[in-house]
Amino acid sequence: MENISNMSLLSCLVEQTASSIPVVNPANGQTLGFVATHDKLAIENKIQKAKTAQKSWAKTTAKQRADIMQRWYQLLMDNQEDLARIMTLEQGKPLAESRGEVAYGASFLQWFAEEGKRAYGETIPTPLADRRIMTIRQPVGVAAAITPWNFPIAMITRKAAPALAAGCSFVVKPAVQTPLSAYAVAELARQAGLPDDLLVVVTTEDAVMVGELFCQSPDIQKISFTGSTNVGRILMRQSAETVKRVSMELGGNAPFVVFDDADIDLAVKGAIASKFRNAGQTCVCANRFYVHDAVYDEFAEKFAKAVSELKIGDGLEDGVSIGPLIDDKAKEKTQRLLQDAVNEGATIAVGGKALEGQFFEPTILTNVSHTNSIVQEEIFGPIAPLIRFSDEASLIEMANDTIYGLASYFYSKDINRIFRVAEALDYGMVGVNEGVISTEVAPFGGVKQSGIGREGASQGLDEYLNTKYICLGGM
Ligand code: NAP
């Protein structure tokens, strides 16, 4: 594969066989290589090995685990360029964004290496003189994860780091489109000294089989999923049978609000970053823009100018900021949503065309109303619908009128409004005068049908720990 200096990162590539899985570059349709496919029996064997390995891992100290994770962090950063190239080749995002994701993904290893040392229990004042009451926190056991293609590294490390820091072992099925990044991260864990069978990557085209196996297995104590709300519902239903702990990072429908007192240039900058990162394929992407009447024309004009300057192309080329969509299905969905919006009365202000291959022009729609289908659905593509509003109360109602509750954004300089609106938005995350809010130190996650649980921050570690109460009697 072109220009990858650390070839051991590609040790997962196998010869093409009847069952091996092709990995395709979405920028040009070329096959990059093949990875192995694991059947049910092979995955069950790996789960058994992960179960055995976890028992020893749980006996190590948090400091011993941290030392390995710090080395792993450093190896990700030392190989940032190779990892970024692999990611751009299989996922399509511009190289600058891939480099950013490698650093973001690595940050969870560094953060949780330290946070694992703070998995404190409690000593609780006793109500009975002959007893002492305390709690300790212990790893849940084997944790399993299913991850999406849009953040091929960060969605794995955001789960694997707290799991391993807590003393769990970790089995992950990455998205079928982006297995190379997953294997590369696992190879660096091996080089960092992580013992065998603690971080296991399984690849298959049969996601349904893996989902059922993970949920039903009595040897897996926890499922962490990032992906669509629909698949999240299926996994929760399946997990009910074994009463498994679940974390769900699901879909979003983020409102992006520009109030009449906003700094418009700052709002345009935030809108570009929030909407068009990864060609609009992130769960926290702004999905619908509510712009106050008084500043609508100014915002629309400046936003349109900024969007028309975005360069579309292969993510490996210099200056490209919009790469291809992940596959034909994603392109068709984007086209359908655009056509529906136009049929419902929207006007294409910028872009609007599907290009050759899997590329789609970054697009702005005006004359959109809150009830249009494009406002109600998660777009997951480079289309920005603009809706006018005139008062704060009706804006809050519209912003909260969705089954989702992941990220939300608004721009205002009025401190009273900032607190009022931030508190009124039914979302797990609110960006105020900022369009990119993800960081390892803050709890990432949603409310309503955007999910359960938090990733990153101290809350991220809780997801992989059980609290045990110990009562000392007869004192
Ligand atoms: P998806 O279809 O739900 O796929 C995500 C993962 O689930 C993939 O690994 C996929 O495997 C697997 N999968 C699909 N069907 C399954 C089933 N029946 N049982 C078990 N696993 C199954 O989602 P996507 O379209 O790839 O990703 C986009 C979605 O993810 C969006 O809704 C986005 O908002 C959400 N997302 C959320 C977050 C967050 O943190 N909240 C972050 C990123 C993305 P295959 O690849 O083999 O199909």
Short mmCIF file of C-alpha atoms and ligand atoms in Angstrom, two decimals:
data_model
loop_
_atom_site.label_atom_id
_atom_site.label_comp_id
_atom_site.label_asym_id
_atom_site.label_seq_id
_atom_site.Cartn_x
_atom_site.Cartn_y
_atom_site.Cartn_z
CA MET A 1 0.00 0.00 0.00
CA GLU A 2 1.37 3.40 -1.02
CA ASN A 3 3.68 5.28 1.34
CA ILE A 4 3.14 3.33 4.53
CA SER A 5 6.55 3.17 6.20
CA ASN A 6 5.59 0.92 9.14
CA MET A 7 4.44 -2.11 7.13
CA SER A 8 3.79 -4.14 10.28
CA LEU A 9 0.68 -1.98 10.65
CA LEU A 10 -0.68 -3.85 7.65
CA SER A 11 0.12 -7.33 8.96
CA CYS A 12 -3.63 -8.01 8.94
CA LEU A 13 -3.77 -8.04 5.14
CA VAL A 14 -4.31 -11.54 3.72
CA GLU A 15 -4.43 -13.14 0.30
CA GLN A 16 -7.75 -13.00 -1.49
CA THR A 17 -9.76 -16.15 -0.81
CA ALA A 18 -13.41 -17.01 -1.35
CA SER A 19 -14.27 -15.63 2.07
CA SER A 20 -11.74 -12.84 2.71
CA ILE A 21 -13.13 -9.31 2.96
CA PRO A 22 -12.05 -6.67 0.42
CA VAL A 23 -11.16 -3.21 1.72
CA VAL A 24 -11.98 -0.54 -0.84
CA ASN A 25 -10.80 3.06 -1.23
CA PRO A 26 -14.01 5.15 -1.44
CA ALA A 27 -12.15 7.88 -3.37
CA ASN A 28 -11.52 5.68 -6.42
CA GLY A 29 -13.13 2.27 -5.89
CA GLN A 30 -9.76 0.48 -5.89
CA THR A 31 -9.30 -2.54 -3.65
CA LEU A 32 -6.61 -1.82 -1.06
CA GLY A 33 -6.31 -5.41 0.15
CA PHE A 34 -8.15 -8.15 1.98
CA VAL A 35 -8.66 -9.00 5.64
CA ALA A 36 -9.62 -12.35 7.14
CA THR A 37 -13.17 -13.24 7.86
CA HIS A 38 -13.92 -14.87 11.21
CA ASP A 39 -16.78 -17.31 11.55
CA LYS A 40 -18.86 -17.88 14.67
CA LEU A 41 -16.64 -20.65 16.03
CA ALA A 42 -13.49 -18.59 15.59
CA ILE A 43 -15.08 -15.63 17.39
CA GLU A 44 -16.29 -17.86 20.23
CA ASN A 45 -12.72 -19.16 20.64
CA LYS A 46 -11.39 -15.60 20.77
CA ILE A 47 -13.96 -14.68 23.42
CA GLN A 48 -12.82 -17.66 25.53
CA LYS A 49 -9.19 -16.56 25.25
CA ALA A 50 -10.16 -12.98 26.13
CA LYS A 51 -11.97 -14.35 29.18
CA THR A 52 -8.85 -16.18 30.37
CA ALA A 53 -6.56 -13.22 29.65
CA GLN A 54 -8.84 -10.85 31.57
CA LYS A 55 -8.41 -12.81 34.81
CA SER A 56 -4.65 -12.12 34.87
CA TRP A 57 -5.03 -8.55 33.61
CA ALA A 58 -7.44 -7.71 36.41
CA LYS A 59 -4.75 -8.73 38.91
CA THR A 60 -2.21 -6.22 37.56
CA THR A 61 -2.04 -2.80 39.21
CA ALA A 62 -3.51 0.27 37.59
CA LYS A 63 0.02 1.62 37.30
CA GLN A 64 1.22 -1.46 35.39
CA ARG A 65 -1.71 -1.12 33.03
CA ALA A 66 -1.06 2.61 32.69
CA ASP A 67 2.58 2.07 31.70
CA ILE A 68 1.53 -0.12 28.78
CA MET A 69 -1.21 2.28 27.75
CA GLN A 70 1.17 5.25 27.82
CA ARG A 71 3.55 3.36 25.52
CA TRP A 72 0.60 2.53 23.27
CA TYR A 73 -0.38 6.23 23.21
CA GLN A 74 3.17 7.17 22.22
CA LEU A 75 3.26 4.55 19.45
CA LEU A 76 0.03 5.92 17.97
CA MET A 77 1.56 9.39 17.93
CA ASP A 78 4.89 8.14 16.54
CA ASN A 79 2.95 6.42 13.73
CA GLN A 80 0.46 9.25 13.25
CA GLU A 81 1.31 9.78 9.59
CA ASP A 82 1.03 6.09 8.63
CA LEU A 83 -2.19 5.65 10.58
CA ALA A 84 -3.64 8.79 8.98
CA ARG A 85 -2.81 7.53 5.49
CA ILE A 86 -4.37 4.15 6.17
CA MET A 87 -7.47 5.89 7.48
CA THR A 88 -7.80 8.22 4.51
CA LEU A 89 -7.28 5.33 2.11
CA GLU A 90 -10.03 3.16 3.58
CA GLN A 91 -12.40 5.83 4.90
CA GLY A 92 -11.95 8.79 2.57
CA LYS A 93 -11.64 11.69 5.02
CA PRO A 94 -9.03 14.36 4.19
CA LEU A 95 -5.55 13.60 5.51
CA ALA A 96 -5.59 16.58 7.91
CA GLU A 97 -8.76 15.21 9.50
CA SER A 98 -7.26 11.73 9.71
CA ARG A 99 -4.19 13.11 11.50
CA GLY A 100 -6.56 14.89 13.86
CA GLU A 101 -8.45 11.68 14.51
CA VAL A 102 -5.27 9.74 15.27
CA ALA A 103 -4.36 12.36 17.89
CA TYR A 104 -7.92 12.39 19.24
CA GLY A 105 -8.01 8.58 19.33
CA ALA A 106 -4.62 8.43 21.07
CA SER A 107 -5.73 11.00 23.66
CA PHE A 108 -8.11 8.44 25.20
CA LEU A 109 -5.22 6.06 25.83
CA GLN A 110 -3.27 8.76 27.64
CA TRP A 111 -6.30 10.03 29.58
CA PHE A 112 -7.56 6.64 30.76
CA ALA A 113 -4.06 5.38 31.57
CA GLU A 114 -4.12 8.00 34.33
CA GLU A 115 -7.83 7.85 35.13
CA GLY A 116 -7.58 4.09 35.75
CA LYS A 117 -5.48 4.94 38.81
CA ARG A 118 -8.44 6.82 40.25
CA ALA A 119 -11.05 4.04 40.27
CA TYR A 120 -11.68 4.85 43.92
CA GLY A 121 -14.05 3.01 46.23
CA GLU A 122 -15.61 4.56 49.32
CA THR A 123 -15.64 4.15 53.08
CA ILE A 124 -19.19 4.91 54.21
CA PRO A 125 -20.06 6.06 57.74
CA THR A 126 -21.76 3.09 59.38
CA PRO A 127 -25.25 3.22 60.90
CA LEU A 128 -24.40 0.23 63.16
CA ALA A 129 -21.52 0.33 65.66
CA ASP A 130 -20.39 -3.26 65.04
CA ARG A 131 -20.03 -2.86 61.29
CA ARG A 132 -17.82 -1.08 58.78
CA ILE A 133 -19.08 -0.37 55.28
CA MET A 134 -17.00 0.09 52.18
CA THR A 135 -17.10 -0.23 48.41
CA ILE A 136 -14.50 -1.34 45.91
CA ARG A 137 -14.68 -1.04 42.12
CA GLN A 138 -13.86 -3.98 39.90
CA PRO A 139 -13.68 -4.54 36.14
CA VAL A 140 -16.90 -5.87 34.59
CA GLY A 141 -15.00 -8.68 32.80
CA VAL A 142 -14.93 -9.16 29.03
CA ALA A 143 -16.25 -6.09 27.20
CA ALA A 144 -17.33 -6.30 23.56
CA ALA A 145 -17.75 -3.44 21.11
CA ILE A 146 -19.20 -2.84 17.66
CA THR A 147 -17.96 0.32 15.98
CA PRO A 148 -18.78 2.40 12.88
CA TRP A 149 -16.68 3.46 9.89
CA ASN A 150 -16.85 7.23 10.34
CA PHE A 151 -14.19 7.38 13.10
CA PRO A 152 -12.26 4.14 12.50
CA ILE A 153 -9.73 4.71 15.32
CA ALA A 154 -11.34 7.03 17.84
CA MET A 155 -14.52 4.98 18.22
CA ILE A 156 -12.35 2.02 19.17
CA THR A 157 -9.90 3.73 21.54
CA ARG A 158 -12.70 5.69 23.23
CA LYS A 159 -14.04 2.30 24.37
CA ALA A 160 -10.90 0.15 24.57
CA ALA A 161 -8.96 2.66 26.70
CA PRO A 162 -11.39 2.79 29.65
CA ALA A 163 -12.07 -0.96 29.33
CA LEU A 164 -8.38 -1.93 29.52
CA ALA A 165 -7.59 0.70 32.15
CA ALA A 166 -10.39 -0.72 34.31
CA GLY A 167 -8.96 -4.26 33.98
CA CYS A 168 -11.33 -5.64 31.33
CA SER A 169 -10.39 -7.44 28.14
CA PHE A 170 -11.85 -6.04 24.96
CA VAL A 171 -13.23 -7.69 21.81
CA VAL A 172 -14.17 -5.39 18.94
CA LYS A 173 -15.88 -5.80 15.60
CA PRO A 174 -15.04 -2.74 13.50
CA ALA A 175 -17.19 -1.64 10.58
CA VAL A 176 -16.66 -3.77 7.50
CA GLN A 177 -15.45 -0.74 5.51
CA THR A 178 -12.62 0.21 7.90
CA PRO A 179 -10.90 -2.86 9.40
CA LEU A 180 -7.33 -1.76 8.57
CA SER A 181 -7.31 1.10 11.10
CA ALA A 182 -8.61 -1.29 13.76
CA TYR A 183 -5.92 -3.89 13.08
CA ALA A 184 -3.23 -1.19 12.95
CA VAL A 185 -4.22 0.10 16.40
CA ALA A 186 -4.21 -3.48 17.74
CA GLU A 187 -0.75 -4.10 16.27
CA LEU A 188 0.55 -1.01 18.10
CA ALA A 189 -1.00 -2.29 21.33
CA ARG A 190 0.97 -5.50 20.83
CA GLN A 191 4.16 -3.50 20.23
CA ALA A 192 3.43 -1.52 23.41
CA GLY A 193 3.48 -4.78 25.39
CA LEU A 194 -0.23 -5.42 25.86
CA PRO A 195 -0.48 -9.15 26.66
CA ASP A 196 -2.13 -11.42 24.06
CA ASP A 197 -5.90 -11.80 23.85
CA LEU A 198 -6.72 -8.59 25.75
CA LEU A 199 -7.49 -6.55 22.67
CA VAL A 200 -9.10 -8.73 20.03
CA VAL A 201 -10.27 -7.55 16.62
CA VAL A 202 -12.76 -9.74 14.77
CA THR A 203 -13.76 -9.11 11.18
CA THR A 204 -16.69 -10.52 9.27
CA GLU A 205 -19.33 -9.40 6.81
CA ASP A 206 -21.97 -11.02 9.01
CA ALA A 207 -22.62 -8.22 11.51
CA VAL A 208 -25.92 -9.77 12.56
CA MET A 209 -24.16 -12.97 13.67
CA VAL A 210 -21.60 -11.03 15.72
CA GLY A 211 -24.29 -8.86 17.30
CA GLU A 212 -26.26 -11.92 18.39
CA LEU A 213 -23.16 -13.72 19.61
CA PHE A 214 -21.90 -10.76 21.68
CA CYS A 215 -25.33 -10.12 23.20
CA GLN A 216 -26.12 -13.75 23.99
CA SER A 217 -22.69 -14.85 25.21
CA PRO A 218 -22.62 -15.40 28.99
CA ASP A 219 -18.87 -14.77 28.82
CA ILE A 220 -19.31 -11.14 27.75
CA GLN A 221 -20.45 -8.82 30.51
CA LYS A 222 -20.72 -5.57 28.62
CA ILE A 223 -21.59 -4.35 25.13
CA SER A 224 -20.57 -0.92 23.91
CA PHE A 225 -21.97 0.12 20.56
CA THR A 226 -21.52 3.18 18.36
CA GLY A 227 -23.68 3.36 15.30
CA SER A 228 -27.22 3.94 14.17
CA THR A 229 -30.17 4.15 16.55
CA ASN A 230 -31.82 1.34 14.65
CA VAL A 231 -29.01 -1.16 15.27
CA GLY A 232 -28.72 0.13 18.85
CA ARG A 233 -32.34 -0.85 19.46
CA ILE A 234 -31.68 -4.36 18.09
CA LEU A 235 -28.63 -4.82 20.35
CA MET A 236 -30.52 -3.60 23.41
CA ARG A 237 -33.35 -6.04 22.70
CA GLN A 238 -30.87 -8.89 22.23
CA SER A 239 -28.98 -7.95 25.40
CA ALA A 240 -32.10 -8.22 27.52
CA GLU A 241 -31.86 -11.99 27.60
CA THR A 242 -28.51 -12.01 29.42
CA VAL A 243 -29.25 -8.70 31.25
CA LYS A 244 -26.03 -7.32 29.86
CA ARG A 245 -24.69 -3.88 30.64
CA VAL A 246 -24.89 -1.68 27.55
CA SER A 247 -23.48 1.65 26.41
CA MET A 248 -25.06 3.08 23.29
CA GLU A 249 -23.66 5.99 21.27
CA LEU A 250 -26.30 6.35 18.58
CA GLY A 251 -27.59 8.73 15.94
CA GLY A 252 -28.10 12.48 16.24
CA ASN A 253 -30.02 15.37 14.70
CA ALA A 254 -28.05 18.36 15.93
CA PRO A 255 -29.63 21.81 15.74
CA PHE A 256 -27.24 24.71 15.03
CA VAL A 257 -28.78 28.01 16.11
CA VAL A 258 -27.63 31.50 15.17
CA PHE A 259 -29.27 34.16 17.36
CA ASP A 260 -29.59 37.81 16.34
CA ASP A 261 -26.82 38.79 18.80
CA ALA A 262 -24.34 36.18 17.48
CA ASP A 263 -20.87 36.88 16.12
CA ILE A 264 -21.76 35.91 12.53
CA ASP A 265 -18.19 35.28 11.36
CA LEU A 266 -17.60 32.96 14.32
CA ALA A 267 -20.91 31.21 13.60
CA VAL A 268 -19.91 30.66 9.94
CA LYS A 269 -16.57 29.20 11.03
CA GLY A 270 -18.33 26.89 13.50
CA ALA A 271 -20.95 25.93 10.92
CA ILE A 272 -18.31 24.86 8.39
CA ALA A 273 -16.44 22.78 10.97
CA SER A 274 -19.53 21.25 12.49
CA LYS A 275 -21.40 20.52 9.25
CA PHE A 276 -18.76 19.59 6.71
CA ARG A 277 -16.16 17.69 8.74
CA ASN A 278 -15.89 14.14 7.35
CA ALA A 279 -18.21 15.25 4.48
CA GLY A 280 -21.04 15.59 6.99
CA GLN A 281 -20.70 12.00 8.19
CA THR A 282 -20.43 12.45 11.95
CA CYS A 283 -23.04 11.83 14.61
CA VAL A 284 -22.43 15.33 16.03
CA CYS A 285 -22.61 17.11 12.65
CA ALA A 286 -24.97 20.07 12.59
CA ASN A 287 -28.05 18.64 10.86
CA ARG A 288 -30.32 21.71 10.67
CA PHE A 289 -29.57 25.42 10.95
CA TYR A 290 -32.02 27.79 12.65
CA VAL A 291 -31.07 31.38 11.86
CA HIS A 292 -32.77 34.43 13.36
CA ASP A 293 -34.66 36.60 10.84
CA ALA A 294 -32.55 39.65 11.66
CA VAL A 295 -29.24 37.95 10.67
CA TYR A 296 -30.50 35.31 8.23
CA ASP A 297 -29.38 37.07 5.02
CA GLU A 298 -25.96 37.98 6.37
CA PHE A 299 -25.33 34.45 7.71
CA ALA A 300 -26.64 32.76 4.55
CA GLU A 301 -24.44 34.90 2.32
CA LYS A 302 -21.24 34.43 4.33
CA PHE A 303 -21.92 30.70 4.85
CA ALA A 304 -22.52 30.25 1.10
CA LYS A 305 -19.24 31.99 0.28
CA ALA A 306 -17.30 29.78 2.72
CA VAL A 307 -18.96 26.60 1.40
CA SER A 308 -18.27 27.46 -2.24
CA GLU A 309 -14.54 27.65 -1.35
CA LEU A 310 -14.38 24.06 -0.01
CA LYS A 311 -12.26 21.81 -2.22
CA ILE A 312 -13.68 18.38 -3.07
CA GLY A 313 -11.43 15.43 -3.91
CA ASP A 314 -9.32 12.47 -2.84
CA GLY A 315 -8.41 13.03 0.81
CA LEU A 316 -4.73 12.39 0.04
CA GLU A 317 -4.54 15.50 -2.17
CA ASP A 318 -3.37 18.79 -0.69
CA GLY A 319 -6.03 21.29 0.30
CA VAL A 320 -8.97 18.90 0.01
CA SER A 321 -11.58 19.45 2.71
CA ILE A 322 -14.46 17.32 1.35
CA GLY A 323 -13.66 13.67 0.62
CA PRO A 324 -15.95 11.00 -0.84
CA LEU A 325 -18.98 9.59 0.92
CA ILE A 326 -18.37 6.15 2.37
CA ASP A 327 -20.31 4.16 -0.25
CA ASP A 328 -22.99 4.26 -2.95
CA LYS A 329 -25.73 3.77 -0.38
CA ALA A 330 -24.66 6.93 1.44
CA LYS A 331 -24.60 8.86 -1.83
CA GLU A 332 -28.07 7.61 -2.80
CA LYS A 333 -29.46 8.59 0.62
CA THR A 334 -27.98 12.09 0.33
CA GLN A 335 -29.47 12.45 -3.16
CA ARG A 336 -32.88 11.25 -1.98
CA LEU A 337 -32.96 13.65 0.98
CA LEU A 338 -31.98 16.54 -1.29
CA GLN A 339 -34.64 15.68 -3.86
CA ASP A 340 -37.32 15.37 -1.16
CA ALA A 341 -36.34 18.77 0.25
CA VAL A 342 -36.55 20.39 -3.19
CA ASN A 343 -39.94 18.73 -3.79
CA GLU A 344 -41.07 20.20 -0.47
CA GLY A 345 -40.08 23.72 -1.56
CA ALA A 346 -36.41 24.14 -0.59
CA THR A 347 -34.06 26.16 -2.81
CA ILE A 348 -30.49 25.03 -3.57
CA ALA A 349 -28.32 28.04 -2.70
CA VAL A 350 -24.93 26.33 -3.20
CA GLY A 351 -23.88 22.88 -4.54
CA GLY A 352 -26.59 20.27 -4.91
CA LYS A 353 -24.93 17.91 -7.35
CA ALA A 354 -23.86 14.31 -6.99
CA LEU A 355 -20.48 14.03 -8.71
CA GLU A 356 -18.72 11.10 -10.33
CA GLY A 357 -17.79 8.27 -7.96
CA GLN A 358 -18.88 8.73 -4.38
CA PHE A 359 -18.46 12.49 -4.22
CA PHE A 360 -21.21 14.97 -3.41
CA GLU A 361 -21.03 18.75 -3.54
CA PRO A 362 -21.29 20.55 -0.19
CA THR A 363 -24.76 22.01 -0.34
CA ILE A 364 -26.78 24.78 1.33
CA LEU A 365 -30.57 24.77 1.16
CA THR A 366 -32.66 27.85 1.88
CA ASN A 367 -36.46 28.19 2.16
CA VAL A 368 -36.54 25.13 4.38
CA SER A 369 -39.23 24.68 7.00
CA HIS A 370 -38.98 22.83 10.30
CA THR A 371 -41.45 20.18 9.13
CA ASN A 372 -39.49 19.22 5.97
CA SER A 373 -38.24 15.63 5.97
CA ILE A 374 -34.59 16.70 5.67
CA VAL A 375 -34.94 18.44 9.04
CA GLN A 376 -36.48 15.43 10.71
CA GLU A 377 -33.97 12.79 9.48
CA GLU A 378 -30.27 12.39 10.27
CA ILE A 379 -28.71 13.51 6.95
CA PHE A 380 -25.17 12.10 7.40
CA GLY A 381 -24.01 13.91 4.28
CA PRO A 382 -22.84 17.39 3.21
CA ILE A 383 -26.19 19.22 3.11
CA ALA A 384 -26.99 22.21 5.33
CA PRO A 385 -30.69 23.20 5.47
CA LEU A 386 -31.35 26.77 6.70
CA ILE A 387 -34.56 27.58 8.57
CA ARG A 388 -35.67 31.06 9.71
CA PHE A 389 -36.93 31.74 13.21
CA SER A 390 -38.00 34.84 15.07
CA ASP A 391 -38.47 34.07 18.76
CA GLU A 392 -36.55 32.07 21.34
CA ALA A 393 -39.46 30.08 22.77
CA SER A 394 -40.54 28.63 19.43
CA LEU A 395 -36.88 28.02 18.55
CA ILE A 396 -36.41 25.88 21.67
CA GLU A 397 -39.52 23.91 20.80
CA MET A 398 -38.29 23.23 17.25
CA ALA A 399 -34.75 22.40 18.40
CA ASN A 400 -36.07 19.81 20.88
CA ASP A 401 -38.65 18.38 18.47
CA THR A 402 -36.78 15.16 17.59
CA ILE A 403 -36.30 11.66 18.95
CA TYR A 404 -32.55 12.40 19.12
CA GLY A 405 -30.56 14.23 21.79
CA LEU A 406 -26.83 14.02 21.07
CA ALA A 407 -25.12 17.34 20.20
CA SER A 408 -26.54 20.84 19.79
CA TYR A 409 -24.94 24.20 19.04
CA PHE A 410 -25.87 27.84 19.37
CA TYR A 411 -24.25 31.21 18.87
CA SER A 412 -25.07 34.20 21.09
CA LYS A 413 -23.21 36.89 23.02
CA ASP A 414 -25.93 37.40 25.64
CA ILE A 415 -24.84 35.68 28.87
CA ASN A 416 -28.41 35.35 30.20
CA ARG A 417 -29.52 33.71 26.98
CA ILE A 418 -26.48 31.44 26.97
CA PHE A 419 -27.45 29.88 30.31
CA ARG A 420 -31.19 29.87 29.54
CA VAL A 421 -30.83 28.13 26.18
CA ALA A 422 -28.04 25.73 27.23
CA GLU A 423 -30.27 24.52 30.07
CA ALA A 424 -33.39 24.28 27.89
CA LEU A 425 -31.87 22.16 25.11
CA ASP A 426 -32.70 18.44 25.52
CA TYR A 427 -29.26 17.23 24.46
CA GLY A 428 -26.33 15.43 26.05
CA MET A 429 -23.92 18.05 24.70
CA VAL A 430 -24.19 21.76 23.94
CA GLY A 431 -21.61 23.80 22.04
CA VAL A 432 -21.94 27.51 22.78
CA ASN A 433 -20.08 29.63 20.24
CA GLU A 434 -18.11 26.49 19.29
CA GLY A 435 -18.75 23.95 16.53
CA VAL A 436 -16.26 21.21 17.48
CA ILE A 437 -16.70 20.03 21.05
CA SER A 438 -15.29 16.48 21.31
CA THR A 439 -12.40 16.00 23.75
CA GLU A 440 -11.20 13.11 25.89
CA VAL A 441 -11.69 15.10 29.10
CA ALA A 442 -15.44 15.73 28.67
CA PRO A 443 -18.29 13.20 28.83
CA PHE A 444 -19.50 12.44 25.30
CA GLY A 445 -22.99 10.99 24.88
CA GLY A 446 -26.64 11.55 24.27
CA VAL A 447 -30.09 11.58 25.81
CA LYS A 448 -33.41 10.33 24.36
CA GLN A 449 -32.84 7.91 21.45
CA SER A 450 -29.25 9.06 20.94
CA GLY A 451 -28.05 6.64 23.54
CA ILE A 452 -27.17 5.55 27.03
CA GLY A 453 -23.89 6.10 28.87
CA ARG A 454 -20.93 8.41 28.40
CA GLU A 455 -17.50 8.05 26.80
CA GLY A 456 -14.39 9.99 27.78
CA ALA A 457 -13.91 11.80 31.12
CA SER A 458 -14.23 10.05 34.48
CA GLN A 459 -17.74 8.90 33.50
CA GLY A 460 -16.20 6.85 30.67
CA LEU A 461 -14.38 4.64 33.16
CA ASP A 462 -17.56 3.98 35.19
CA GLU A 463 -19.01 2.14 32.17
CA TYR A 464 -16.46 -0.67 32.64
CA LEU A 465 -16.55 -0.99 36.44
CA ASN A 466 -18.87 -2.69 38.90
CA THR A 467 -19.25 -1.32 42.40
CA LYS A 468 -19.02 -3.98 45.09
CA TYR A 469 -20.29 -3.28 48.62
CA ILE A 470 -18.38 -4.99 51.42
CA CYS A 471 -19.89 -5.15 54.90
CA LEU A 472 -17.48 -5.98 57.76
CA GLY A 473 -19.51 -7.25 60.71
CA GLY A 474 -18.81 -8.46 64.26
CA MET A 475 -16.46 -5.60 65.05
P1 NAP B 1 -24.65 1.11 11.58
O1 NAP B 1 -25.26 0.63 10.34
O2 NAP B 1 -25.43 1.06 12.83
O3 NAP B 1 -23.26 0.29 11.74
C1 NAP B 1 -22.42 0.45 12.82
C2 NAP B 1 -21.80 -0.88 13.20
O4 NAP B 1 -22.85 -1.80 13.52
C3 NAP B 1 -20.99 -1.52 12.08
O5 NAP B 1 -19.89 -2.18 12.65
C4 NAP B 1 -21.97 -2.53 11.50
O6 NAP B 1 -21.35 -3.63 10.87
C5 NAP B 1 -22.70 -2.99 12.74
N1 NAP B 1 -24.03 -3.56 12.50
C6 NAP B 1 -24.90 -3.29 11.51
N2 NAP B 1 -26.03 -4.02 11.67
C7 NAP B 1 -25.86 -4.77 12.79
C8 NAP B 1 -26.66 -5.73 13.48
N3 NAP B 1 -27.88 -6.05 13.08
N4 NAP B 1 -26.14 -6.29 14.60
C9 NAP B 1 -24.92 -5.97 15.04
N5 NAP B 1 -24.12 -5.07 14.43
C10 NAP B 1 -24.58 -4.47 13.32
O7 NAP B 1 -24.18 2.61 11.48
P2 NAP B 1 -23.38 3.30 10.30
O8 NAP B 1 -24.34 3.68 9.23
O9 NAP B 1 -22.21 2.50 9.92
O10 NAP B 1 -22.85 4.60 11.07
C11 NAP B 1 -23.56 5.74 11.11
C12 NAP B 1 -24.41 5.87 12.36
O11 NAP B 1 -23.59 5.83 13.53
C13 NAP B 1 -25.11 7.21 12.41
O12 NAP B 1 -26.43 7.07 12.85
C14 NAP B 1 -24.29 8.00 13.42
O13 NAP B 1 -24.97 9.06 14.02
C15 NAP B 1 -23.88 6.94 14.37
N6 NAP B 1 -22.69 7.34 15.13
C16 NAP B 1 -22.87 7.68 16.43
C17 NAP B 1 -21.78 8.11 17.17
C18 NAP B 1 -21.96 8.49 18.62
O14 NAP B 1 -20.95 8.59 19.31
N7 NAP B 1 -23.17 8.70 19.10
C19 NAP B 1 -20.51 8.18 16.59
C20 NAP B 1 -20.36 7.81 15.25
C21 NAP B 1 -21.49 7.39 14.53
P3 NAP B 1 -21.02 -3.62 9.31
O15 NAP B 1 -20.03 -2.56 9.11
O16 NAP B 1 -20.49 -4.97 9.06
O17 NAP B 1 -22.31 -3.34 8.61
#
